[in-house]
Coordinates of C-alpha atoms in Angstrom, one line a residue:
Chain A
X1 CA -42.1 -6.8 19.8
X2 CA -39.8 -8.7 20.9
X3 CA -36.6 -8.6 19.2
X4 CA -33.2 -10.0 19.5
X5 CA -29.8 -8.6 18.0
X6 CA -26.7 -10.2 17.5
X7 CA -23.6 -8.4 17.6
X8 CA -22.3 -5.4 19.4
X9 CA -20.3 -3.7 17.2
X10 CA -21.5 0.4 15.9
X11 CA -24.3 -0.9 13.9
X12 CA -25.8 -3.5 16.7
X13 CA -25.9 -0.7 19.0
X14 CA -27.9 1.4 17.1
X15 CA -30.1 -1.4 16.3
X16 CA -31.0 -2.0 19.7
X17 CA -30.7 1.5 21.5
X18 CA -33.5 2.7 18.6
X19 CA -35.7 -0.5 18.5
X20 CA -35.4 -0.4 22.8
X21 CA -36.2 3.0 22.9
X22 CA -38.8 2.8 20.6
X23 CA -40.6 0.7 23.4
X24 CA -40.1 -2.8 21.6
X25 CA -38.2 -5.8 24.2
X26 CA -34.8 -6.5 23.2
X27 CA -32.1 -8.5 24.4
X28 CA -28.7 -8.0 22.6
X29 CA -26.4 -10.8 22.3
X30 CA -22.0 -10.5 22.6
X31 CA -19.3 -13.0 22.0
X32 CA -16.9 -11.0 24.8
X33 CA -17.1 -11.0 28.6
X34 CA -16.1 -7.6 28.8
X35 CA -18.5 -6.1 27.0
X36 CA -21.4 -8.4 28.5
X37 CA -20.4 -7.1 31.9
X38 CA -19.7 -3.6 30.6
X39 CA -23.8 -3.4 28.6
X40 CA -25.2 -5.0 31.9
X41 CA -23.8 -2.2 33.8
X42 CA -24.2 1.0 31.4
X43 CA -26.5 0.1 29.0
X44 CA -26.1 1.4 25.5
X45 CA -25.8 5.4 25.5
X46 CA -25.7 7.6 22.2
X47 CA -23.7 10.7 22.4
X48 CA -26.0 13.4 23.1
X49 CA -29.2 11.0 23.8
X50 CA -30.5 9.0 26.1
X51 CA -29.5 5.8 27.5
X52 CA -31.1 2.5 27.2
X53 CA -30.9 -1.0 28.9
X54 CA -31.8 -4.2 27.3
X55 CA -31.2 -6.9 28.2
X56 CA -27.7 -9.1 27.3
X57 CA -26.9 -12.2 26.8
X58 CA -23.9 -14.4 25.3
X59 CA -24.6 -15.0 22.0
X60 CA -24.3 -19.2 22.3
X61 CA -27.2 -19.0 24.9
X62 CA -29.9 -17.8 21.7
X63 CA -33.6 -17.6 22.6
X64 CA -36.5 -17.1 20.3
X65 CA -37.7 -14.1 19.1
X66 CA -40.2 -12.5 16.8
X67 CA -37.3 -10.7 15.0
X68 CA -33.5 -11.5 14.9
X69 CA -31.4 -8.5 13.3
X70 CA -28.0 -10.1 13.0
X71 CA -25.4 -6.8 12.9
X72 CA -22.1 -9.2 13.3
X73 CA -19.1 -8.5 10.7
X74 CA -18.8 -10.6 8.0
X75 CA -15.2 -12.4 9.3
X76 CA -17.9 -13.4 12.2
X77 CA -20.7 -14.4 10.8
X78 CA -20.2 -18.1 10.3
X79 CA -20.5 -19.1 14.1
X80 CA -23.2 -17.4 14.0
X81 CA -25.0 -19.2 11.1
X82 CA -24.2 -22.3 12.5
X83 CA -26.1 -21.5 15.8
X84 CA -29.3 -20.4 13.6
X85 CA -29.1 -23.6 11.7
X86 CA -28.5 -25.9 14.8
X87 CA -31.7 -23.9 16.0
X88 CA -34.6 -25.7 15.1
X89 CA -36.7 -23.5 17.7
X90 CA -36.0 -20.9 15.7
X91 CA -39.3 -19.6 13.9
X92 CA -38.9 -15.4 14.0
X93 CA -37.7 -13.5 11.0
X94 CA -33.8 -13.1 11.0
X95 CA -32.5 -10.0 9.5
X96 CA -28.8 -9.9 8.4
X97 CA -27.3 -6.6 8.0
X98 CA -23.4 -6.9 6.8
X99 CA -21.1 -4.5 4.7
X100 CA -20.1 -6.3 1.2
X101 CA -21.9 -9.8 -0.3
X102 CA -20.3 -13.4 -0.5
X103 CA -22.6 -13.7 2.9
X104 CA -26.4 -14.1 0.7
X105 CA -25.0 -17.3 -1.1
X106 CA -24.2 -18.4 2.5
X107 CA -27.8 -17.2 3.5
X108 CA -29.6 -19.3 0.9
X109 CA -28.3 -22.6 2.3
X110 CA -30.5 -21.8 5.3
X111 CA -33.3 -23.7 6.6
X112 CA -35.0 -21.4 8.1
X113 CA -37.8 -19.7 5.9
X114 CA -38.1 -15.9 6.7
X115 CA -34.7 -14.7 6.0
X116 CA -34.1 -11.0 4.9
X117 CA -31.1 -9.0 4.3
X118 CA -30.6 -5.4 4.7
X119 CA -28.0 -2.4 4.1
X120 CA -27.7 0.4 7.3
X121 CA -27.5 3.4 5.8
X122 CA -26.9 5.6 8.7
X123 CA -23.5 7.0 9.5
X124 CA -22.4 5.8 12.9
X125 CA -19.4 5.1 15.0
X126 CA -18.6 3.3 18.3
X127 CA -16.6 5.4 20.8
X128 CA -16.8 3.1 23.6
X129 CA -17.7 -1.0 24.1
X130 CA -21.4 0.7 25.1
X131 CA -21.3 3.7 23.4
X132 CA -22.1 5.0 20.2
X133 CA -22.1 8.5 18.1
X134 CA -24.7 9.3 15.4
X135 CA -23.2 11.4 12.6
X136 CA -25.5 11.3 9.9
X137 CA -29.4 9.4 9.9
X138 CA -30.4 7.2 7.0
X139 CA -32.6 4.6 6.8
X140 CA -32.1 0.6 6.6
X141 CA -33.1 -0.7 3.5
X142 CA -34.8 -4.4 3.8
X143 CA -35.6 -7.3 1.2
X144 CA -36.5 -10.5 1.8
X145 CA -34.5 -13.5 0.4
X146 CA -37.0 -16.0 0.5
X147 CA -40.6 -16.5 -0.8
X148 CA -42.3 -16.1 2.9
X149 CA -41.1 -12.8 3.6
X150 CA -43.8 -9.9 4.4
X151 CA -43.5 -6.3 4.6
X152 CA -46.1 -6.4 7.6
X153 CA -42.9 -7.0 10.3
X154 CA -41.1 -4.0 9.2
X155 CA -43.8 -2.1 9.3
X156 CA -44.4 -2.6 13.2
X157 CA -40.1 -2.0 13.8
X158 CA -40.0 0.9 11.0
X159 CA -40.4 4.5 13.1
X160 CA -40.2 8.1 12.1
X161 CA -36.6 8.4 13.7
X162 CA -35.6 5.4 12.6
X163 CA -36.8 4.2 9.3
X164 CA -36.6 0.4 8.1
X165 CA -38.4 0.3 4.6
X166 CA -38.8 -3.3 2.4
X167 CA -37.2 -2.5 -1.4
X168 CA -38.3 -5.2 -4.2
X169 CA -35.0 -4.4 -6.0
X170 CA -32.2 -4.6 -2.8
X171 CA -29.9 -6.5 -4.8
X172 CA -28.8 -3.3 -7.2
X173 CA -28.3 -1.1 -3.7
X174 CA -26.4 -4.0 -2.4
X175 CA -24.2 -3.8 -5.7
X176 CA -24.0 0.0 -5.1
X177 CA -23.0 -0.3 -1.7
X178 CA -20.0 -3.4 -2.6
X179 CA -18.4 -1.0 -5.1
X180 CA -18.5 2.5 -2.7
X181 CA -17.0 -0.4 0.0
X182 CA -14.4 -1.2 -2.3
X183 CA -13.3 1.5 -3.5
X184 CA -13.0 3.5 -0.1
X185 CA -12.1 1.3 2.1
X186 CA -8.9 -0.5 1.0
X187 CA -7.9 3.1 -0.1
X188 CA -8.4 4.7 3.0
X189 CA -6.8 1.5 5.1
X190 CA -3.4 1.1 2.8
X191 CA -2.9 4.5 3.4
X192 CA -4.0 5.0 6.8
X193 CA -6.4 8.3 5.4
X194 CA -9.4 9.5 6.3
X195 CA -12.6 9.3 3.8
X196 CA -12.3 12.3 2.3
X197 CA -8.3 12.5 1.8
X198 CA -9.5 9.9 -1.4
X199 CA -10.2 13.0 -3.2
X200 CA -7.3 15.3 -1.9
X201 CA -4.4 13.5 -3.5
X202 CA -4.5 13.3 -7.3
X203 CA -2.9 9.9 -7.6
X204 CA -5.4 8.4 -5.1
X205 CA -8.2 9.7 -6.4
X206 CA -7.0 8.2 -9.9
X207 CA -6.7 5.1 -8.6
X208 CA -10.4 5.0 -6.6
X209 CA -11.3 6.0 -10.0
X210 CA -9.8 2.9 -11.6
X211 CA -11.3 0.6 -8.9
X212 CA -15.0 2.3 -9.6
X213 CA -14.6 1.5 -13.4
X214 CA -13.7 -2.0 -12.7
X215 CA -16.3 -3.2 -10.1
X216 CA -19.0 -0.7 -12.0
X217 CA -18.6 -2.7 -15.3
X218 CA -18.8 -5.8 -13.5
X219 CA -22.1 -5.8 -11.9
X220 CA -23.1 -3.7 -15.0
X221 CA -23.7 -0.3 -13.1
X222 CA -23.3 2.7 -14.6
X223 CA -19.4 4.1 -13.9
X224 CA -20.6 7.7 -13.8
X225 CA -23.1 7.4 -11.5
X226 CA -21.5 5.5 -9.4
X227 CA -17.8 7.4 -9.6
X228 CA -20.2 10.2 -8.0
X229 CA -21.9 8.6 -5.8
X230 CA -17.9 7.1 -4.3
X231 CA -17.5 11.5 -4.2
X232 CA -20.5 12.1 -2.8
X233 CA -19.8 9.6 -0.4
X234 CA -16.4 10.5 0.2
X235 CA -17.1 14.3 0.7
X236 CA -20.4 13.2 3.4
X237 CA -18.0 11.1 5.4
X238 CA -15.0 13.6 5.3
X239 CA -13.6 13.5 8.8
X240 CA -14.5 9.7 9.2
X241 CA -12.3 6.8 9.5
X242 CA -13.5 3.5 7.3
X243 CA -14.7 0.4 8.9
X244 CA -11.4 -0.9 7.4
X245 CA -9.2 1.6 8.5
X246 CA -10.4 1.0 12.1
X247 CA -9.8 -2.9 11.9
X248 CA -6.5 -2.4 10.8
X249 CA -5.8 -0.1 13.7
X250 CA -7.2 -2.4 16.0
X251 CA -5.3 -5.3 14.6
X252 CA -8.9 -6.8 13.5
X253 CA -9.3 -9.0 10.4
X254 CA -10.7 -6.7 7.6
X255 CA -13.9 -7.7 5.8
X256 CA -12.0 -7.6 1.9
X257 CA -13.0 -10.9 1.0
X258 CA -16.2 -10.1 0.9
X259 CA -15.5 -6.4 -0.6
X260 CA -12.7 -6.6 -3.3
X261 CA -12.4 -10.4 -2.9
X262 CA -15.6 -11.3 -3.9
X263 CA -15.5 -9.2 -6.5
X264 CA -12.2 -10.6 -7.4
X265 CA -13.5 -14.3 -6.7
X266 CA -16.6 -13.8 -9.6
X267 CA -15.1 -11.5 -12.0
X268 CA -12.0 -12.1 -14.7
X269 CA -11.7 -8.4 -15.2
X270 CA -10.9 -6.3 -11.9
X271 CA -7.1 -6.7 -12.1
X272 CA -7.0 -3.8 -9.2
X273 CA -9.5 -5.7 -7.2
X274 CA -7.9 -8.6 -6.9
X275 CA -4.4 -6.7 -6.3
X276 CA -6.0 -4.9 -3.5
X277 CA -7.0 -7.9 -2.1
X278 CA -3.4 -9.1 -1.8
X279 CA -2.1 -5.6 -0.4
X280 CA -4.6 -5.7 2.5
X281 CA -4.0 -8.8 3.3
X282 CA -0.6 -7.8 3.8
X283 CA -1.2 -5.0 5.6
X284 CA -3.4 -7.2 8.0
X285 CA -0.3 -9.5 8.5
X286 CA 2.1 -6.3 8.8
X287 CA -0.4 -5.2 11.8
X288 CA -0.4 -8.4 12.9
X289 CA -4.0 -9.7 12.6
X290 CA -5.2 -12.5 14.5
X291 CA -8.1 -13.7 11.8
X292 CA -11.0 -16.1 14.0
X293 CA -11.5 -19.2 12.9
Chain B
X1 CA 44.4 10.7 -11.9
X2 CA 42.1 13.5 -12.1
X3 CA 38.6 12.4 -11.0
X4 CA 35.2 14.1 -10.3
X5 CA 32.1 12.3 -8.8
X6 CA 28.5 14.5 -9.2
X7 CA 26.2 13.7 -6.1
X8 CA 27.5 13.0 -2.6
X9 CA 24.5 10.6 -1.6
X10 CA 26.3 7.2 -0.3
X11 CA 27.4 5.5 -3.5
X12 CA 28.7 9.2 -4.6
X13 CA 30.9 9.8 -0.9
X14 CA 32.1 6.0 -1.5
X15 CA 33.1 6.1 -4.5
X16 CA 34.8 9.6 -3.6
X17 CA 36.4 8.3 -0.3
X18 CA 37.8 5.2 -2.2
X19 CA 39.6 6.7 -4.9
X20 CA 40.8 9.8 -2.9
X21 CA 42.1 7.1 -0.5
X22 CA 43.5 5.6 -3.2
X23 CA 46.1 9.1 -4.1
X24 CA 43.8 10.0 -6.7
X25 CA 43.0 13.8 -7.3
X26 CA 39.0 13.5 -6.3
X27 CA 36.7 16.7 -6.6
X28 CA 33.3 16.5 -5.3
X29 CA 30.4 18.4 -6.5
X30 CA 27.3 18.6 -5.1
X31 CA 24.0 20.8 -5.5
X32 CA 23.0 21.8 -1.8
X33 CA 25.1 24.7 -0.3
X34 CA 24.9 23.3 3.4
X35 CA 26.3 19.9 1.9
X36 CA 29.5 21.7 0.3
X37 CA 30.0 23.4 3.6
X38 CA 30.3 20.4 5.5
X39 CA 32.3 18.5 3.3
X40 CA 34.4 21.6 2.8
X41 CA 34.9 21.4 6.5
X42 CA 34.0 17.6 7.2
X43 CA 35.9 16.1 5.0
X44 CA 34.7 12.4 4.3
X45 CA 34.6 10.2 6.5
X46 CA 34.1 6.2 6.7
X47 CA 32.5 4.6 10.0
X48 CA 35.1 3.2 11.5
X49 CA 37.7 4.0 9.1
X50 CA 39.6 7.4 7.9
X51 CA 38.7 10.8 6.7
X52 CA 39.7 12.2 3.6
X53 CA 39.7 15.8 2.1
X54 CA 38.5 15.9 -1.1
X55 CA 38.1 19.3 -3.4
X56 CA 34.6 20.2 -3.3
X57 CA 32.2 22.7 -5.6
X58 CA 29.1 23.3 -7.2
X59 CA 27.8 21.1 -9.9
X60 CA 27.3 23.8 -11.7
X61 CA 31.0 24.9 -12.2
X62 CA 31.9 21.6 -13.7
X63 CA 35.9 21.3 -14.3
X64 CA 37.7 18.9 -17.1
X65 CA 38.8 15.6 -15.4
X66 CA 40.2 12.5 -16.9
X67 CA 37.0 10.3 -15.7
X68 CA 34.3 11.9 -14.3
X69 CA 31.5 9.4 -12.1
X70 CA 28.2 10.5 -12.4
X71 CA 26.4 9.3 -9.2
X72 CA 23.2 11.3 -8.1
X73 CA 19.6 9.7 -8.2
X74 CA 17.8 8.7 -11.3
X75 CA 15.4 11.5 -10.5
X76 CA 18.2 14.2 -10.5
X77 CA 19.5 12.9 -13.3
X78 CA 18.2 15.4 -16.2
X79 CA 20.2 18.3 -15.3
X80 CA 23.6 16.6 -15.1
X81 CA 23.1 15.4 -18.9
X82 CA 22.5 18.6 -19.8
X83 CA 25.5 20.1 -18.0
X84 CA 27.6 17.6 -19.5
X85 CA 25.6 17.9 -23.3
X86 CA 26.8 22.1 -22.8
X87 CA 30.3 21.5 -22.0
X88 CA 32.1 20.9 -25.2
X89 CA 35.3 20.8 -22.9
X90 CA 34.7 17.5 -21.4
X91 CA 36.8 15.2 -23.1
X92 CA 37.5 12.3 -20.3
X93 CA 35.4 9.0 -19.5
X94 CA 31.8 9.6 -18.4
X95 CA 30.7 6.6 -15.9
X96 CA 27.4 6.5 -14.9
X97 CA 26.2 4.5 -11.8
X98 CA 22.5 4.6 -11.3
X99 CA 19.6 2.8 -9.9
X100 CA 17.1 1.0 -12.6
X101 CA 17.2 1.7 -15.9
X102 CA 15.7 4.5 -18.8
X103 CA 18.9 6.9 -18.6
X104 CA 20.3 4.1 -20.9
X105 CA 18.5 5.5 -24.0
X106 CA 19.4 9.2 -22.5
X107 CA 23.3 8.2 -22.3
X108 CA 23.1 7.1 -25.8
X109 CA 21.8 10.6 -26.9
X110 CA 24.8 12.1 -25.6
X111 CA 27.3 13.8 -27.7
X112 CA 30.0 12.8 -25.7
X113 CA 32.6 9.7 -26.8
X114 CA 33.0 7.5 -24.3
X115 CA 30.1 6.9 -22.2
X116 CA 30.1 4.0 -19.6
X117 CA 27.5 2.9 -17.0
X118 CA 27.8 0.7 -14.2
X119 CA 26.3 -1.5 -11.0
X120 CA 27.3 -0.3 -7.5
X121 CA 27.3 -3.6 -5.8
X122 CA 28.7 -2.4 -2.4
X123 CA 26.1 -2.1 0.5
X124 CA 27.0 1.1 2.0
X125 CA 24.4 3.7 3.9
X126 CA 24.7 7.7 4.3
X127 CA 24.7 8.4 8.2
X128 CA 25.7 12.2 7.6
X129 CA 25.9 14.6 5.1
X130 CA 29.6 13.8 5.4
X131 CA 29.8 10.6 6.5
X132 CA 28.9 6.9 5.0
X133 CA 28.5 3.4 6.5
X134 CA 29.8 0.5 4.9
X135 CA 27.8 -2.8 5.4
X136 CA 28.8 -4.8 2.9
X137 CA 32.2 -5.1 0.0
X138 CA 31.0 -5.6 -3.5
X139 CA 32.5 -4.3 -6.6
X140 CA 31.6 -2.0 -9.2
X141 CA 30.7 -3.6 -12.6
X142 CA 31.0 -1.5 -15.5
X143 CA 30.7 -1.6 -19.5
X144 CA 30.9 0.8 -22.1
X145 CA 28.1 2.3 -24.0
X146 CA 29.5 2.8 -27.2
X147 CA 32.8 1.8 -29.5
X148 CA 35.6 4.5 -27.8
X149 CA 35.2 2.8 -24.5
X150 CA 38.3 0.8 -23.3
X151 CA 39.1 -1.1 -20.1
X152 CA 42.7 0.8 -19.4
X153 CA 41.4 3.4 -17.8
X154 CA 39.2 1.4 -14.8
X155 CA 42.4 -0.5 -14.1
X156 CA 44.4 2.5 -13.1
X157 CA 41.5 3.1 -10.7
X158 CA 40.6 0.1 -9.8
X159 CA 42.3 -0.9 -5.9
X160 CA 42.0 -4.4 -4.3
X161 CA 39.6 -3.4 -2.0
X162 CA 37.7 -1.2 -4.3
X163 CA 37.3 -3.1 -7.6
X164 CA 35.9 -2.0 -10.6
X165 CA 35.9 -4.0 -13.6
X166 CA 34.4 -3.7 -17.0
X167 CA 31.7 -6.8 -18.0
X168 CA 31.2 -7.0 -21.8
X169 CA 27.5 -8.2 -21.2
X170 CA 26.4 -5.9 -18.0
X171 CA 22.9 -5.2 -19.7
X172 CA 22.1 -8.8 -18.2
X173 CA 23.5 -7.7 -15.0
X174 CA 21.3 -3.9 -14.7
X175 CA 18.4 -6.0 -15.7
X176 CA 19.1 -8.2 -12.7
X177 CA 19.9 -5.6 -10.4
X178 CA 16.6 -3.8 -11.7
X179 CA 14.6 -6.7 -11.2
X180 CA 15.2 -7.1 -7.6
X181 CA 15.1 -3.2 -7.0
X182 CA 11.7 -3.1 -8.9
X183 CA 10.7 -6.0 -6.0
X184 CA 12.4 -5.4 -2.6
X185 CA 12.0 -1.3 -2.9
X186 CA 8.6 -1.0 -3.8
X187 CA 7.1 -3.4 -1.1
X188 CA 9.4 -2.2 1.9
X189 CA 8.2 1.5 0.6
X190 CA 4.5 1.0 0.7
X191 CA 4.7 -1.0 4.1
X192 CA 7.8 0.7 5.9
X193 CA 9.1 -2.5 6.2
X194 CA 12.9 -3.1 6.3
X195 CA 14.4 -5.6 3.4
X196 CA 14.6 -8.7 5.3
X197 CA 10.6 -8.4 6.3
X198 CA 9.7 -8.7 2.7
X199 CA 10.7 -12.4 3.3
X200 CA 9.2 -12.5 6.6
X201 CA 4.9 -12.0 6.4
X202 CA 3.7 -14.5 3.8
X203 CA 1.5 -12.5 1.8
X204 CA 4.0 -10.1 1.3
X205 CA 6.8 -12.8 0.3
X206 CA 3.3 -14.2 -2.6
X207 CA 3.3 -10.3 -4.1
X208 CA 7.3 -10.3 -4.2
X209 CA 7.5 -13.6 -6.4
X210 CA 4.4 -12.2 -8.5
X211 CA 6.4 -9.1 -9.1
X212 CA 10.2 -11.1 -9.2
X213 CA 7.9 -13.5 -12.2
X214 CA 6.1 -10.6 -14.0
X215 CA 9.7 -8.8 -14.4
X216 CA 11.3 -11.8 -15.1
X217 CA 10.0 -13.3 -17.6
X218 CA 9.5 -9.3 -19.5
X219 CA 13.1 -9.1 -19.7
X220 CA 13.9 -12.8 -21.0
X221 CA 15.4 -13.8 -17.3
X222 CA 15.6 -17.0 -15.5
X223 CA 12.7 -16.8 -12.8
X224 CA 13.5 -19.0 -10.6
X225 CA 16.9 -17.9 -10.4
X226 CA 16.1 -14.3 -9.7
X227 CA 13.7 -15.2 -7.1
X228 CA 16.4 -16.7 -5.4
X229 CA 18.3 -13.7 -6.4
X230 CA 15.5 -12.1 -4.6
X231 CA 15.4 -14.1 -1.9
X232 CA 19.3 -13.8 -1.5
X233 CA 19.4 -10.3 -1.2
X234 CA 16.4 -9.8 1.4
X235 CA 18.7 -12.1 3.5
X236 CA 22.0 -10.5 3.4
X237 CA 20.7 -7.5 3.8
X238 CA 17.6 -7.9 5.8
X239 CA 18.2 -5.5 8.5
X240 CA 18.4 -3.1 5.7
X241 CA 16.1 -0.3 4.6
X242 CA 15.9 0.3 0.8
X243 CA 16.5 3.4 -0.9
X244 CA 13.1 3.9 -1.6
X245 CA 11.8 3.6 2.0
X246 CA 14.7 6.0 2.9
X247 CA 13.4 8.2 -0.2
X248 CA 9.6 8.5 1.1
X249 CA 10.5 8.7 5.3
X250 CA 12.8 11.6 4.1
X251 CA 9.5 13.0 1.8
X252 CA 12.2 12.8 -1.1
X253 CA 11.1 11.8 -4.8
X254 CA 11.6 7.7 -5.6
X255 CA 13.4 6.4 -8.5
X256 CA 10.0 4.3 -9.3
X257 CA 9.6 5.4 -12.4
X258 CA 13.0 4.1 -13.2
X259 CA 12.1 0.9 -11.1
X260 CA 8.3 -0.4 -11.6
X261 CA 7.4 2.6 -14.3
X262 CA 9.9 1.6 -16.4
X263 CA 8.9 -1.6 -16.4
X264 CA 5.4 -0.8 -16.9
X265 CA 6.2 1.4 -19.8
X266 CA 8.2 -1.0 -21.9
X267 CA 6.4 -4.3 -21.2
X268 CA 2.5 -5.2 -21.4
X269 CA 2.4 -8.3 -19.2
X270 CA 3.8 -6.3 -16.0
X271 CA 0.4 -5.2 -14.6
X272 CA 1.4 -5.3 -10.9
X273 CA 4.2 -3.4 -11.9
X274 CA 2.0 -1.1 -13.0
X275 CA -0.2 -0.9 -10.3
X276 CA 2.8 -0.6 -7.8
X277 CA 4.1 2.3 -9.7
X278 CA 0.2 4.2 -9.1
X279 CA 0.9 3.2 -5.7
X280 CA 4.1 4.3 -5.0
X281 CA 3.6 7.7 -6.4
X282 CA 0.2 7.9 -4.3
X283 CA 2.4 6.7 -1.1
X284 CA 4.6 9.9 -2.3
X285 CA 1.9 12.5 -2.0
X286 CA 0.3 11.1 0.9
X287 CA 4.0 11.5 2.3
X288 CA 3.8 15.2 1.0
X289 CA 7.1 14.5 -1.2
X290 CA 7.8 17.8 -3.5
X291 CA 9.0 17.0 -7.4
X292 CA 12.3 17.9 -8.6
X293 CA 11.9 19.4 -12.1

């Protein structure tokens, strides 16, 4: 099939190293020069795998495709829509997988009539600008957000190594997904901690505790579950940094608007949500964050 | 006159440089057995200024003086009182000059009759164990806790560049001064940010008014005046770090609880006081800080 993918980041290169190798034609699609000229030349490699090379392109330059998995972070999404929107040739199903919500909103105002969104469940980091490690497989869980969408597509991408299934009821894993986000990520990037160092220290765990109840209640999950689910996740993930932890080490713009900002935004009663939002913020600034805009 | 100062951190050595200085009979005590070595041998001295030789001992062999300063941390606090509660031959002044407030209502459970407390408005920094910095002249404003205290005795040691005077209303004055500790030390703790700084990143300046209004308006003060209180005191002292930052770099106990906790405690309508208490004591086990108790 083939099959575009926007955005180069851990999750984009997993996307297309597993949909390449799995004999489909893709052509992945980056905002910087660097890395262009770096994927031309190495492909995309996974530690202790094989290496693949499709083909790259700038993502301005968009060309049609039967699928269009867009793997960009939320701070850089918008250009993005726009392009799909200006894009009348546009006729494939698009794909959006993003950490956190605020974006589906966005996504409704689309034109475009096959749109799905999706949650990657696997655990994987970049370790180079065409490199990537796999630490733990999952699956990518798929629904579609408008009444054309069919199963049938994601049946033809979906293999045994790499499974992409279609869920009726995405929304609720979404909402799981938002309150593990943001509870360990703003946790583990004040502090500058690793996942699992949530649970070491009493008062942080106390607090991650207090964030859980509050987002929990709000989109009327069940607090227990999900407090274990934040430690199951925390104790899986261990040794691993958060995707908010590495922006603020880069000096990238954090995705907390659409973590404990939009949870902040919608709801009166997350007090600590809101708070947390402020305090990353200010840590983004301390680091000196450029945001795009 | 015979005077003894309790705690050699720098408002402790100041006070006991100035009034030594100043022909008064000064004895030192402090807890840590390298200190009372090198003051023993040290002397004090001032940065660009002279060295005096004060008598130094244990806090725990406490002798009879005419006034006696009380001047170690809030968190160190507990087992002075209960030195002085023990020592039924204590009969001179007791002045108290701490950070933030809550040993107020332990003061007033002493037995002792003539308990005063006080404001160290100097700006003055510990660069040794026997040697202190001073940045900045203030004064020392003091009242008296209950009905034996009388003003005589802080004009015999008060000196024209070392003034202490005694303020009928200084509740309004700790209340200020806790106000702006409960804003600038928190914030340059969790970030490592020196005082002026807090001024500096704009996000950080939004969470210092919110905190300056919250305390504010719990304690009956003028907000806009204490923000510019605030403000004030970020400036003159911007290249400045507060004692909490020093507290958690050196893995030391903070006075938060004093600060922000105390805040939290009394008042409902303080919640990011609250919150900045949780964090603060988190910041202090991440920064592996062990408890005095």
């Amino acid at each position: 099939m083939n099959i575009g993918v926007i955005g180069m980041g851990a999750v984009g290169m997993l996307v297309a190293h597993q949909l390449e190798s799995n004999g489909h034609h893709v052509t992945c699609y980056v905002r910087r020069e660097e890395q262009l000229k770096q994927l031309k030349q190495s492909g995309i490699s996974l530690v202790d795998g094989q290496t693949v090379y499709p083909e790259v392109l700038y993502t301005k330059q968009i060309n049609t495709h039967e699928l269009l998995v867009v793997c960009t972070k939320q701070t850089q999404l918008d250009p993005v829509l726009q392009l799909i929107d200006t894009n009348a040739h546009l006729h494939g199903s698009i794909l959006f997988l993003q950490n956190g919500m605020g974006h589906i909103q966005k996504l409704e105002k689309l034109k475009h009539n096959s749109i799905y969104v999706g949650v990657c469940e696997h655990g994987v980091n970049k370790t180079t600008d065409y490199q990537i490690k796999l630490n733990g497989l999952g699956q990518i869980k798929v629904t579609g957000l408008n009444s054309c969408a069919s199963d049938s597509l994601y049946n033809q991408v979906s293999a045994s190594k790499f499974p992409i299934t279609v869920h009726e009821h995405l929304i609720k894993v979404l909402n799981e997904k938002l309150v593990v986000n943001s509870v360990i990520n703003p946790l583990t990037g004040l502090y500058e901690i690793r996942n699992g160092e949530v649970l070491k220290y009493s008062s942080i765990e106390q607090l991650a505790k207090q964030l859980t109840r509050e987002a929990s209640e709000s989109l009327q999950l069940e607090v227990e579950k999900m407090w274990e689910l934040v430690r199951n996740i925390c104790n899986k993930t261990s040794e691993n940094k958060s995707s908010m932890l590495i922006d603020l080490e880069n000096g990238r713009e954090t995705e907390i608007d659409y973590m404990n900002g939009y949870l902040a935004d919608r709801y009166q009663s997350v007090p600590t949500h809101l708070l947390m939002t402020q305090l990353i913020k200010a840590k983004e600034e301390v680091k000196g964050v450029k945001k795009w805009t």
